[in-house]
Amino acid sequence: MSYPSFMTPRRLPARYAGLVTPLVLSLLMTFVVSAIATARSLGFTPAYPATWMSAWGLSWLVAFPTLLLVLPVVRRIVGLIVETPRA
């Protein structure tokens, strides 16, 4: 099915992949880890959702800039461990 051009969602240019990747990764990872840590420490009480969202926001504020800084190092380490595909 073909959609009219005004209905097609716009996509970011490929040059933003280096920023979008750690953004999405940090959002998803902190979402899961903060949920588990909050449930472990607080339990599923009525305060759980608000506490979890607070923990998630704080952890994401730390995780995103950290990923931006360490991702190049991680790529180098992975390059040392993983074989380069042959063309």
PDB file of C-alpha atoms in Angstrom:
ATOM      1  CA  MET A   1       0.000   0.000   0.000  1.00  0.00           C
ATOM      2  CA  SER A   2       1.363   3.415  -0.920  1.00  0.00           C
ATOM      3  CA  TYR A   3       0.769   6.419   1.301  1.00  0.00           C
ATOM      4  CA  PRO A   4       0.693  10.056   0.190  1.00  0.00           C
ATOM      5  CA  SER A   5       3.966  11.852   0.895  1.00  0.00           C
ATOM      6  CA  PHE A   6       2.443  14.022   3.635  1.00  0.00           C
ATOM      7  CA  MET A   7       1.522  10.850   5.596  1.00  0.00           C
ATOM      8  CA  THR A   8       4.963   9.238   5.347  1.00  0.00           C
ATOM      9  CA  PRO A   9       6.919   9.776   8.542  1.00  0.00           C
ATOM     10  CA  ARG A  10      10.133  11.706   8.037  1.00  0.00           C
ATOM     11  CA  ARG A  11      13.353  10.010   8.995  1.00  0.00           C
ATOM     12  CA  LEU A  12      16.539  11.518  10.288  1.00  0.00           C
ATOM     13  CA  PRO A  13      19.557  11.590   7.987  1.00  0.00           C
ATOM     14  CA  ALA A  14      22.051   8.730   8.444  1.00  0.00           C
ATOM     15  CA  ARG A  15      24.615  11.101   9.985  1.00  0.00           C
ATOM     16  CA  TYR A  16      22.532  11.127  13.197  1.00  0.00           C
ATOM     17  CA  ALA A  17      22.822   7.360  13.741  1.00  0.00           C
ATOM     18  CA  GLY A  18      25.791   7.878  16.078  1.00  0.00           C
ATOM     19  CA  LEU A  19      23.594   9.975  18.364  1.00  0.00           C
ATOM     20  CA  VAL A  20      20.302   8.103  17.974  1.00  0.00           C
ATOM     21  CA  THR A  21      21.839   4.695  18.763  1.00  0.00           C
ATOM     22  CA  PRO A  22      23.049   5.611  22.270  1.00  0.00           C
ATOM     23  CA  LEU A  23      19.845   7.601  22.843  1.00  0.00           C
ATOM     24  CA  VAL A  24      17.595   4.601  22.168  1.00  0.00           C
ATOM     25  CA  LEU A  25      19.950   2.176  23.917  1.00  0.00           C
ATOM     26  CA  SER A  26      20.119   4.328  27.053  1.00  0.00           C
ATOM     27  CA  LEU A  27      16.347   4.818  27.140  1.00  0.00           C
ATOM     28  CA  LEU A  28      15.608   1.101  26.859  1.00  0.00           C
ATOM     29  CA  MET A  29      18.344  -0.135  29.179  1.00  0.00           C
ATOM     30  CA  THR A  30      17.649   2.367  31.959  1.00  0.00           C
ATOM     31  CA  PHE A  31      13.903   1.652  31.653  1.00  0.00           C
ATOM     32  CA  VAL A  32      14.430  -2.059  32.328  1.00  0.00           C
ATOM     33  CA  VAL A  33      17.217  -1.789  34.895  1.00  0.00           C
ATOM     34  CA  SER A  34      15.488   0.928  36.926  1.00  0.00           C
ATOM     35  CA  ALA A  35      12.253  -1.099  36.918  1.00  0.00           C
ATOM     36  CA  ILE A  36      14.044  -4.148  38.286  1.00  0.00           C
ATOM     37  CA  ALA A  37      16.075  -2.204  40.852  1.00  0.00           C
ATOM     38  CA  THR A  38      13.036  -0.263  42.060  1.00  0.00           C
ATOM     39  CA  ALA A  39      10.927  -3.419  42.365  1.00  0.00           C
ATOM     40  CA  ARG A  40      13.747  -5.144  44.234  1.00  0.00           C
ATOM     41  CA  SER A  41      14.219  -2.362  46.745  1.00  0.00           C
ATOM     42  CA  LEU A  42      10.640  -1.093  47.124  1.00  0.00           C
ATOM     43  CA  GLY A  43       8.415  -3.942  45.987  1.00  0.00           C
ATOM     44  CA  PHE A  44       5.248  -3.428  43.988  1.00  0.00           C
ATOM     45  CA  THR A  45       3.702  -0.881  46.313  1.00  0.00           C
ATOM     46  CA  PRO A  46       1.483   2.072  45.352  1.00  0.00           C
ATOM     47  CA  ALA A  47       4.627   4.231  45.381  1.00  0.00           C
ATOM     48  CA  TYR A  48       6.332   1.981  42.820  1.00  0.00           C
ATOM     49  CA  PRO A  49       5.318   3.777  39.570  1.00  0.00           C
ATOM     50  CA  ALA A  50       6.316   7.267  40.734  1.00  0.00           C
ATOM     51  CA  THR A  51       9.553   6.018  42.312  1.00  0.00           C
ATOM     52  CA  TRP A  52      10.394   4.008  39.200  1.00  0.00           C
ATOM     53  CA  MET A  53       9.855   6.986  36.872  1.00  0.00           C
ATOM     54  CA  SER A  54      12.015   9.166  39.106  1.00  0.00           C
ATOM     55  CA  ALA A  55      14.754   6.528  39.160  1.00  0.00           C
ATOM     56  CA  TRP A  56      14.444   6.057  35.409  1.00  0.00           C
ATOM     57  CA  GLY A  57      14.821   9.775  34.701  1.00  0.00           C
ATOM     58  CA  LEU A  58      17.882  10.102  36.919  1.00  0.00           C
ATOM     59  CA  SER A  59      19.513   6.963  35.555  1.00  0.00           C
ATOM     60  CA  TRP A  60      18.910   8.074  31.961  1.00  0.00           C
ATOM     61  CA  LEU A  61      20.473  11.479  32.669  1.00  0.00           C
ATOM     62  CA  VAL A  62      23.626   9.632  33.703  1.00  0.00           C
ATOM     63  CA  ALA A  63      23.490   6.823  31.126  1.00  0.00           C
ATOM     64  CA  PHE A  64      23.084   8.854  27.935  1.00  0.00           C
ATOM     65  CA  PRO A  65      26.150  11.088  28.290  1.00  0.00           C
ATOM     66  CA  THR A  66      28.118   8.105  29.603  1.00  0.00           C
ATOM     67  CA  LEU A  67      27.230   6.116  26.486  1.00  0.00           C
ATOM     68  CA  LEU A  68      28.261   9.008  24.269  1.00  0.00           C
ATOM     69  CA  LEU A  69      31.664   9.010  25.967  1.00  0.00           C
ATOM     70  CA  VAL A  70      32.320   5.269  26.182  1.00  0.00           C
ATOM     71  CA  LEU A  71      30.809   4.022  22.915  1.00  0.00           C
ATOM     72  CA  PRO A  72      33.935   4.794  20.835  1.00  0.00           C
ATOM     73  CA  VAL A  73      36.055   2.897  23.375  1.00  0.00           C
ATOM     74  CA  VAL A  74      33.612  -0.025  23.317  1.00  0.00           C
ATOM     75  CA  ARG A  75      33.763  -0.130  19.511  1.00  0.00           C
ATOM     76  CA  ARG A  76      37.578  -0.307  19.647  1.00  0.00           C
ATOM     77  CA  ILE A  77      37.486  -3.095  22.223  1.00  0.00           C
ATOM     78  CA  VAL A  78      34.943  -5.032  20.159  1.00  0.00           C
ATOM     79  CA  GLY A  79      37.155  -4.522  17.104  1.00  0.00           C
ATOM     80  CA  LEU A  80      40.021  -6.182  18.976  1.00  0.00           C
ATOM     81  CA  ILE A  81      37.859  -9.133  20.018  1.00  0.00           C
ATOM     82  CA  VAL A  82      35.757  -9.724  16.892  1.00  0.00           C
ATOM     83  CA  GLU A  83      37.157 -10.735  13.529  1.00  0.00           C
ATOM     84  CA  THR A  84      36.719  -8.226  10.706  1.00  0.00           C
ATOM     85  CA  PRO A  85      34.540  -9.606   7.883  1.00  0.00           C
ATOM     86  CA  ARG A  86      36.417 -10.244   4.639  1.00  0.00           C
ATOM     87  CA  ALA A  87      35.187  -8.445   1.554  1.00  0.00           C
TER      88      ALA A  87
END
